[in-house]
């Protein structure tokens, strides 16, 4: 059994959906589960729907119509005069979403976000499944929320592995190609949760772990795992193979090509991961497996934008010791600020964070009552694995370095 995952870039338009069929025909569909993300930028578009609904904004109808129009155009281009049944199925999903908006009484934005944004994956998989059936690639569409169960920590839930394992082992029969959604789960009461941005990779790993798959393949619009993001670096090198450990390190520091939670379940059952191009399907891409040496052995650059660097010291100029640092981390956790780098001296503590949930102002108001605080916004954090002098110069030249930290294998540099 094998698991394939296709992200939003692979289904951004009708030709992308057709290309999925080409990939499946090339690779074979026997005992295959296909995990699919929302189409193109539809997660972003549905986030705008969620925001406008939450804020009771007049743009709500416009934002919903944009989502509807985008999907309708793809369905019409793919299925032509045979689009009617698919359009009816998709319209039923919109009715469900509208029903939620009318009946919802909760003011919890993260809960609202999950119930609305999840329709991106539900719609995309319906379209792909129906198209594949139409061209003779017989498949079964399943609702992933019936299988992956989580707690109620919306947008960042913890998977209930025991229940999920039982659901998949007992109820999933792979007698034909299966199409399902990435990114989604559900609570024990059936309320939708999302597994974090780029969580479709994690979905693939969950199914692979529970079904003891022979492999997972993530299909992307790049050649495989590169040593740097081509959006920020002109020259990049394809990594032909890396170990689970190396991939986990890169994901931890923010490499976007593999979701951070994806790797551990695969490592635990020694399931190889392949990252391949859906554009050049003859190419082998990158393999991730146990103990594989980094090939070629080159510096690997990871970039995180929109960072906040916070410098904290005690009001009475006392030392920053365990009780102070413990309190700071408690607040960071409470306000969901993701820590990417820390450094402390005798009287100050510096931390570089992501503010993914827009809670920084609340954190600042709370911590200012007990500490002196300064901060810088809109910074960039560069992490370089296996760095050398040339790699450091590439990062530091013509940039203001605010914080730098290095060990034997890794250097992290915060710059303006």
Coordinates of C-alpha atoms in Angstrom, one line a residue:
X1 CA 0.0 0.0 0.0
X2 CA 1.2 3.5 -0.8
X3 CA 0.2 7.0 0.1
X4 CA 0.3 10.0 -2.3
X5 CA -0.2 13.6 -1.3
X6 CA -0.9 16.4 -3.7
X7 CA -0.8 20.0 -2.4
X8 CA -2.7 23.1 -3.5
X9 CA -0.2 23.9 -6.3
X10 CA -1.0 20.6 -8.0
X11 CA -4.7 21.3 -8.2
X12 CA -4.6 25.1 -8.7
X13 CA -6.5 24.8 -12.0
X14 CA -8.1 22.2 -14.4
X15 CA -4.8 21.3 -16.1
X16 CA -3.4 20.5 -12.6
X17 CA -6.3 18.1 -11.9
X18 CA -5.7 16.5 -15.3
X19 CA -2.0 16.1 -14.4
X20 CA -2.9 14.2 -11.2
X21 CA -4.6 11.7 -13.5
X22 CA -1.4 11.5 -15.5
X23 CA 0.7 10.9 -12.4
X24 CA -1.7 8.2 -11.2
X25 CA -1.7 6.5 -14.5
X26 CA 2.1 6.6 -14.6
X27 CA 2.6 5.3 -11.0
X28 CA -0.3 2.9 -10.8
X29 CA -3.3 3.1 -8.5
X30 CA -3.3 -0.4 -6.9
X31 CA -3.7 -0.1 -3.1
X32 CA -3.2 3.7 -3.2
X33 CA -4.6 6.4 -0.9
X34 CA -4.5 9.9 -2.4
X35 CA -4.5 12.9 0.0
X36 CA -5.5 16.2 -1.6
X37 CA -5.3 19.8 -0.3
X38 CA -7.5 22.7 -1.1
X39 CA -7.1 24.1 -4.7
X40 CA -4.6 26.8 -5.3
X41 CA -5.0 29.6 -2.9
X42 CA -8.5 28.5 -1.7
X43 CA -7.3 28.1 1.9
X44 CA -6.4 31.8 1.9
X45 CA -9.7 32.7 0.2
X46 CA -11.7 30.7 2.8
X47 CA -9.7 32.4 5.6
X48 CA -11.1 35.7 4.2
X49 CA -14.6 34.1 4.4
X50 CA -14.0 33.2 8.0
X51 CA -12.6 36.6 8.9
X52 CA -15.5 38.5 7.2
X53 CA -18.0 36.2 8.9
X54 CA -16.4 36.6 12.3
X55 CA -16.2 40.4 11.9
X56 CA -19.7 40.6 10.4
X57 CA -18.1 42.4 7.4
X58 CA -20.0 43.4 4.3
X59 CA -17.4 41.6 2.2
X60 CA -18.7 38.2 3.3
X61 CA -21.0 37.6 0.3
X62 CA -18.3 38.8 -2.1
X63 CA -15.7 36.5 -0.5
X64 CA -18.0 33.5 -0.7
X65 CA -18.9 34.3 -4.3
X66 CA -15.2 34.4 -5.2
X67 CA -14.7 30.8 -3.8
X68 CA -17.8 29.6 -5.6
X69 CA -16.8 31.1 -8.9
X70 CA -13.3 29.7 -8.7
X71 CA -14.5 26.2 -8.2
X72 CA -17.3 26.4 -10.7
X73 CA -14.9 27.5 -13.5
X74 CA -12.6 24.5 -12.8
X75 CA -15.6 22.0 -12.7
X76 CA -17.0 23.4 -16.0
X77 CA -13.6 23.2 -17.7
X78 CA -13.0 19.6 -16.5
X79 CA -16.4 18.1 -17.0
X80 CA -18.1 20.3 -19.6
X81 CA -21.7 19.1 -20.1
X82 CA -21.2 16.3 -17.5
X83 CA -20.6 18.9 -14.7
X84 CA -24.2 19.0 -13.4
X85 CA -23.9 16.2 -10.7
X86 CA -20.6 17.6 -9.4
X87 CA -22.0 21.1 -9.2
X88 CA -25.0 19.8 -7.2
X89 CA -22.7 18.0 -4.8
X90 CA -20.5 21.1 -4.3
X91 CA -23.6 23.3 -3.9
X92 CA -24.6 21.0 -1.0
X93 CA -21.3 21.7 0.7
X94 CA -21.9 25.5 0.3
X95 CA -25.4 25.0 1.9
X96 CA -23.7 23.2 4.8
X97 CA -21.2 26.0 5.2
X98 CA -24.0 28.7 5.1
X99 CA -26.0 26.6 7.6
X100 CA -23.1 26.7 10.0
X101 CA -22.9 30.5 9.7
X102 CA -26.5 30.9 10.4
X103 CA -26.7 28.5 13.4
X104 CA -23.3 29.1 15.0
X105 CA -23.4 30.7 18.5
X106 CA -19.7 30.4 19.3
X107 CA -17.4 33.5 19.4
X108 CA -14.2 31.3 19.4
X109 CA -12.4 32.4 16.2
X110 CA -10.3 29.2 15.9
X111 CA -13.4 27.0 16.1
X112 CA -15.1 29.1 13.4
X113 CA -11.9 29.0 11.3
X114 CA -11.9 25.2 11.3
X115 CA -15.5 24.8 10.4
X116 CA -15.3 27.2 7.4
X117 CA -11.8 26.7 6.0
X118 CA -12.2 23.0 5.9
X119 CA -14.5 23.2 3.0
X120 CA -11.5 23.9 0.7
X121 CA -10.4 20.3 1.0
X122 CA -13.9 18.8 0.9
X123 CA -14.7 20.7 -2.3
X124 CA -11.3 19.9 -4.0
X125 CA -11.5 16.2 -3.3
X126 CA -15.1 16.0 -4.6
X127 CA -14.0 17.6 -7.9
X128 CA -10.9 15.4 -8.3
X129 CA -12.7 12.2 -7.4
X130 CA -15.6 12.9 -9.8
X131 CA -13.2 13.8 -12.6
X132 CA -11.1 10.7 -12.1
X133 CA -14.2 8.5 -12.1
X134 CA -15.4 10.2 -15.3
X135 CA -12.1 9.4 -17.2
X136 CA -12.1 5.8 -16.0
X137 CA -9.9 5.9 -12.9
X138 CA -12.4 4.4 -10.6
X139 CA -12.0 5.6 -7.0
X140 CA -13.8 5.9 -3.7
X141 CA -14.2 9.3 -2.0
X142 CA -14.1 9.2 1.8
X143 CA -14.5 11.8 4.5
X144 CA -11.3 11.9 6.5
X145 CA -13.1 13.3 9.5
X146 CA -14.6 9.8 10.0
X147 CA -11.1 8.4 10.5
X148 CA -8.7 11.0 12.0
X149 CA -9.9 12.0 15.5
X150 CA -8.4 14.8 17.5
X151 CA -8.9 16.9 20.7
X152 CA -10.7 20.2 20.6
X153 CA -7.7 22.5 20.3
X154 CA -8.9 24.0 17.1
X155 CA -6.3 24.9 14.5
X156 CA -3.6 23.1 16.4
X157 CA -5.2 19.8 17.6
X158 CA -3.5 16.8 19.0
X159 CA -4.3 13.5 17.2
X160 CA -5.9 10.8 19.2
X161 CA -3.7 8.0 17.8
X162 CA -5.5 5.1 19.4
X163 CA -8.9 6.0 18.1
X164 CA -7.5 7.0 14.7
X165 CA -5.7 3.7 14.4
X166 CA -8.8 1.7 15.2
X167 CA -10.9 3.8 12.8
X168 CA -8.5 3.3 9.9
X169 CA -7.6 -0.4 10.7
X170 CA -11.2 -1.5 11.2
X171 CA -13.1 0.7 8.7
X172 CA -10.9 1.5 5.7
X173 CA -10.9 -1.1 2.9
X174 CA -8.4 -0.4 0.1
X175 CA -10.0 -2.4 -2.6
X176 CA -9.8 0.6 -5.0
X177 CA -8.1 3.9 -5.3
X178 CA -9.1 6.1 -2.4
X179 CA -9.4 9.9 -2.5
X180 CA -9.6 11.9 0.7
X181 CA -8.8 15.2 2.3
X182 CA -5.6 16.4 3.9
X183 CA -5.4 19.0 6.7
X184 CA -8.7 17.8 8.4
X185 CA -9.8 15.8 11.4
X186 CA -12.7 15.8 13.8
X187 CA -13.3 15.7 17.5
X188 CA -15.1 12.8 19.2
X189 CA -18.3 14.8 18.8
X190 CA -17.8 15.2 15.1
X191 CA -16.7 18.9 15.0
X192 CA -14.2 19.6 12.3
X193 CA -10.6 20.4 13.3
X194 CA -7.7 21.5 11.0
X195 CA -4.1 20.1 11.6
X196 CA -2.2 23.4 11.0
X197 CA -1.2 25.0 7.7
X198 CA 0.4 22.5 5.4
X199 CA -1.1 19.8 7.5
X200 CA -1.9 17.6 4.5
X201 CA 1.6 16.1 4.7
X202 CA 0.8 15.1 8.3
X203 CA -2.5 13.5 7.1
X204 CA -0.5 11.3 4.7
X205 CA 1.9 10.3 7.5
X206 CA -1.1 9.4 9.7
X207 CA -2.6 7.1 7.1
X208 CA 0.8 5.6 6.3
X209 CA 1.5 4.8 10.0
X210 CA -1.9 3.3 10.7
X211 CA -1.9 1.2 7.5
X212 CA 1.9 0.4 7.6
X213 CA 2.3 1.7 4.1
X214 CA 5.3 0.8 2.0
X215 CA 6.0 4.5 1.2
X216 CA 4.7 8.0 1.2
X217 CA 5.2 10.3 -1.8
X218 CA 4.6 14.1 -1.6
X219 CA 4.1 15.5 -5.0
X220 CA 5.3 19.1 -5.4
X221 CA 6.1 21.8 -8.0
X222 CA 9.8 21.6 -7.2
X223 CA 12.3 18.8 -8.0
X224 CA 12.4 17.5 -4.5
X225 CA 13.9 18.8 -1.2
X226 CA 16.3 21.6 -2.2
X227 CA 19.0 23.0 0.0
X228 CA 17.3 26.4 -0.2
X229 CA 14.0 28.0 -1.0
X230 CA 14.2 29.2 -4.7
X231 CA 11.9 32.1 -3.8
X232 CA 14.8 33.6 -1.8
X233 CA 18.0 32.0 -3.3
X234 CA 19.0 32.2 -6.9
X235 CA 21.1 29.0 -6.8
X236 CA 19.7 25.9 -5.3
X237 CA 20.8 22.2 -5.2
X238 CA 18.6 19.1 -5.1
X239 CA 19.2 16.9 -2.1
X240 CA 19.0 13.4 -3.5
X241 CA 18.7 11.7 -0.1
X242 CA 18.5 12.8 3.5
X243 CA 17.9 11.0 6.8
X244 CA 14.8 11.2 8.9
X245 CA 16.9 13.0 11.5
X246 CA 18.1 15.6 9.1
X247 CA 14.7 16.2 7.7
X248 CA 13.2 16.6 11.2
X249 CA 15.9 19.1 12.0
X250 CA 15.2 21.1 8.8
X251 CA 11.4 20.9 9.4
X252 CA 11.9 22.0 13.0
X253 CA 13.8 25.1 11.9
X254 CA 11.1 26.0 9.4
X255 CA 11.8 24.3 6.1
X256 CA 8.5 24.4 4.3
X257 CA 8.9 21.5 1.9
X258 CA 7.9 18.9 4.6
X259 CA 5.5 19.5 7.4
X260 CA 7.2 19.3 10.8
X261 CA 4.8 16.7 12.3
X262 CA 5.0 14.4 9.2
X263 CA 8.3 12.8 9.8
X264 CA 8.1 11.2 13.3
X265 CA 5.3 8.7 12.5
X266 CA 7.1 7.6 9.4
X267 CA 10.4 7.2 11.3
X268 CA 8.7 5.2 14.0
X269 CA 7.7 2.6 11.4
X270 CA 10.6 3.1 9.1
X271 CA 8.4 4.1 6.2
X272 CA 10.4 5.9 3.4
X273 CA 9.2 9.3 2.2
X274 CA 9.7 10.5 -1.3
X275 CA 9.4 14.2 -2.4
X276 CA 8.9 14.3 -6.2
X277 CA 7.9 16.7 -8.9
X278 CA 4.5 16.4 -10.4
X279 CA 5.8 18.3 -13.4
X280 CA 8.7 16.0 -14.1
X281 CA 7.3 12.6 -13.1
X282 CA 10.2 10.6 -14.5
X283 CA 12.6 12.2 -12.0
X284 CA 13.3 10.4 -8.7
X285 CA 13.3 13.6 -6.5
X286 CA 14.4 13.2 -2.9
X287 CA 14.2 10.1 -0.6
X288 CA 14.0 10.4 3.2
X289 CA 14.9 7.3 5.1
X290 CA 16.7 5.9 8.1
X291 CA 20.4 6.7 8.4
X292 CA 20.7 8.1 4.9
X293 CA 23.7 10.4 4.5
X294 CA 23.0 13.9 3.2
X295 CA 23.7 13.7 -0.5
X296 CA 25.2 16.0 -1.7
X297 CA 26.7 17.3 1.6
X298 CA 26.1 21.1 1.2
X299 CA 24.9 23.9 3.4
X300 CA 21.1 24.0 3.7
X301 CA 19.4 27.3 4.1
X302 CA 16.0 27.8 5.9
X303 CA 14.2 31.2 5.8
X304 CA 11.5 32.4 8.2
X305 CA 9.9 35.8 7.4
X306 CA 7.8 38.1 9.6
X307 CA 9.7 37.3 12.8
X308 CA 9.5 39.3 16.0
X309 CA 12.6 39.7 18.2
X310 CA 11.7 40.4 21.8
X311 CA 14.3 41.5 24.4
X312 CA 13.1 41.1 28.1
X313 CA 14.9 42.2 31.3
X314 CA 13.8 42.5 34.9
X315 CA 12.4 45.9 36.1
X316 CA 14.8 45.9 39.1
X317 CA 17.8 44.8 36.9
X318 CA 18.1 41.5 38.7
X319 CA 19.4 38.4 37.0
X320 CA 17.2 36.6 34.5
X321 CA 17.0 33.2 36.3
X322 CA 14.8 30.2 36.2
X323 CA 11.7 31.7 37.8
X324 CA 11.7 34.6 35.4
X325 CA 12.3 32.5 32.3
X326 CA 9.6 30.0 33.4
X327 CA 7.1 32.8 33.6
X328 CA 8.0 34.2 30.2
X329 CA 7.6 30.7 28.6
X330 CA 4.2 30.3 30.3
X331 CA 3.1 33.5 28.6
X332 CA 4.5 32.6 25.2
X333 CA 2.6 29.3 25.4
X334 CA -0.6 31.0 26.6
X335 CA -0.6 33.5 23.7
X336 CA 0.5 30.9 21.1
X337 CA 3.7 32.6 20.1
X338 CA 6.0 30.0 18.5
X339 CA 9.6 30.2 19.7
X340 CA 12.2 29.8 17.0
X341 CA 15.3 31.0 18.8
X342 CA 16.3 32.0 22.3
X343 CA 19.4 33.6 23.9
X344 CA 19.9 34.9 27.4
X345 CA 22.5 36.8 29.4
X346 CA 22.8 37.6 33.1
X347 CA 20.2 40.4 32.9
X348 CA 18.3 39.9 29.6
X349 CA 16.4 37.3 27.7
X350 CA 15.9 37.5 23.9
X351 CA 13.4 35.4 22.0
X352 CA 12.6 35.3 18.3
X353 CA 8.9 34.2 17.6
X354 CA 6.2 33.7 15.1
X355 CA 2.9 35.4 15.8
X356 CA 0.7 33.1 13.7
X357 CA -2.4 33.8 15.8
X358 CA -2.0 37.6 16.1
X359 CA -1.6 37.6 19.8
X360 CA 1.6 39.6 20.2
X361 CA -0.1 42.8 21.4
X362 CA -1.9 40.8 24.1
X363 CA 1.3 39.2 25.1
X364 CA 3.1 42.5 25.2
X365 CA 0.4 44.1 27.4
X366 CA 0.7 41.2 29.9
X367 CA 4.4 41.0 30.1
X368 CA 5.1 44.7 30.4
X369 CA 3.6 44.7 33.9
X370 CA 6.6 42.7 35.2
X371 CA 9.5 43.3 32.8
X372 CA 11.2 45.8 30.7
X373 CA 10.5 44.9 27.0
X374 CA 11.8 46.0 23.7
X375 CA 11.1 44.5 20.3
X376 CA 11.6 44.6 16.5
X377 CA 9.0 43.6 14.0
X378 CA 9.2 42.2 10.4
X379 CA 12.5 40.5 10.7
X380 CA 13.9 37.5 9.0
X381 CA 15.4 34.4 10.6
X382 CA 18.0 32.5 8.6
X383 CA 19.0 29.0 9.8
X384 CA 21.9 27.3 8.0
X385 CA 22.6 23.6 8.6
X386 CA 26.1 22.4 7.8
X387 CA 27.3 26.0 7.4
X388 CA 30.6 27.2 6.2
X389 CA 32.2 30.7 5.8
X390 CA 30.8 31.2 2.4
X391 CA 27.3 30.4 3.6
X392 CA 27.6 32.9 6.5
X393 CA 28.8 35.6 4.2
X394 CA 25.8 35.0 1.9
X395 CA 23.5 35.7 4.8
X396 CA 25.3 38.5 6.6
X397 CA 26.4 40.7 3.6
X398 CA 24.5 44.0 3.4
X399 CA 22.2 43.0 6.3
X400 CA 22.0 44.2 9.9
X401 CA 22.5 41.3 12.2
X402 CA 20.5 41.6 15.4
X403 CA 21.1 38.2 16.9
X404 CA 23.4 35.3 16.0
X405 CA 23.8 31.8 17.5
X406 CA 25.8 28.8 16.3
X407 CA 26.8 25.3 17.3
X408 CA 28.7 22.6 15.5
X409 CA 26.1 21.9 12.8
X410 CA 23.8 24.9 12.8
X411 CA 23.8 28.7 12.8
X412 CA 20.8 30.9 13.3
X413 CA 20.9 34.6 12.4
X414 CA 18.2 37.2 12.9
X415 CA 18.5 40.2 10.4
X416 CA 16.7 43.3 9.4

